[in-house]
Amino acid sequence: MSDLAGDARTWSPDAQEAVRLLAVSALVEGRDRAEVATLFKVSVRAVDNWWARWRAGG
């Protein structure tokens, strides 16, 4: 994941999906939303959206 620098919207679709899955896994393990956002260099809002989608079954 070292190639994931800068704006996440510029990453490849595969890289974006990998980050989403890792972020959701971190949330499932009990990590804080802000910590996950910082860890993956995305906004808390993005983490919230991913979490909501995952919880809805998506």
CSV table of C-alpha atoms in Angstrom, one decimal:
chain,number,residue,atom,x,y,z
A,1,MET,CA,0.0,0.0,0.0
A,2,SER,CA,3.0,2.3,-0.2
A,3,ASP,CA,1.7,3.6,-3.5
A,4,LEU,CA,-1.3,5.1,-1.8
A,5,ALA,CA,-0.3,8.7,-1.4
A,6,GLY,CA,-2.2,11.9,-2.0
A,7,ASP,CA,-5.8,12.2,-2.8
A,8,ALA,CA,-7.6,8.8,-2.3
A,9,ARG,CA,-9.8,9.6,-5.3
A,10,THR,CA,-6.8,9.3,-7.6
A,11,TRP,CA,-6.0,5.7,-6.4
A,12,SER,CA,-6.9,2.8,-8.6
A,13,PRO,CA,-10.3,1.2,-8.0
A,14,ASP,CA,-8.6,-1.9,-6.6
A,15,ALA,CA,-6.6,0.2,-4.2
A,16,GLN,CA,-9.7,2.1,-3.1
A,17,GLU,CA,-11.6,-1.1,-2.5
A,18,ALA,CA,-8.7,-2.6,-0.5
A,19,VAL,CA,-8.5,0.5,1.7
A,20,ARG,CA,-12.3,0.4,2.3
A,21,LEU,CA,-12.1,-3.3,3.3
A,22,LEU,CA,-9.2,-2.7,5.6
A,23,ALA,CA,-10.9,0.3,7.2
A,24,VAL,CA,-14.1,-1.6,7.8
A,25,SER,CA,-12.0,-4.5,9.3
A,26,ALA,CA,-10.4,-2.0,11.7
A,27,LEU,CA,-13.8,-0.7,12.7
A,28,VAL,CA,-15.1,-4.3,13.3
A,29,GLU,CA,-12.0,-4.9,15.6
A,30,GLY,CA,-13.1,-1.9,17.6
A,31,ARG,CA,-10.8,0.9,16.4
A,32,ASP,CA,-12.1,4.5,16.6
A,33,ARG,CA,-13.4,6.1,13.4
A,34,ALA,CA,-11.0,9.0,13.7
A,35,GLU,CA,-8.1,6.6,14.2
A,36,VAL,CA,-9.1,4.6,11.1
A,37,ALA,CA,-9.4,7.8,9.1
A,38,THR,CA,-5.9,8.9,10.2
A,39,LEU,CA,-4.5,5.5,9.6
A,40,PHE,CA,-5.8,5.3,6.0
A,41,LYS,CA,-5.4,9.0,5.2
A,42,VAL,CA,-9.1,9.6,4.5
A,43,SER,CA,-11.7,11.7,6.1
A,44,VAL,CA,-13.9,10.6,9.0
A,45,ARG,CA,-16.8,11.2,6.7
A,46,ALA,CA,-15.5,8.7,4.3
A,47,VAL,CA,-15.0,6.1,7.1
A,48,ASP,CA,-18.6,6.8,8.3
A,49,ASN,CA,-19.9,6.2,4.7
A,50,TRP,CA,-18.0,3.0,4.3
A,51,TRP,CA,-19.2,1.8,7.7
A,52,ALA,CA,-22.8,2.6,7.0
A,53,ARG,CA,-22.7,0.8,3.6
A,54,TRP,CA,-21.0,-2.2,5.2
A,55,ARG,CA,-23.6,-2.4,8.0
A,56,ALA,CA,-26.4,-2.1,5.4
A,57,GLY,CA,-25.0,-5.2,3.7
A,58,GLY,CA,-23.1,-3.6,0.9
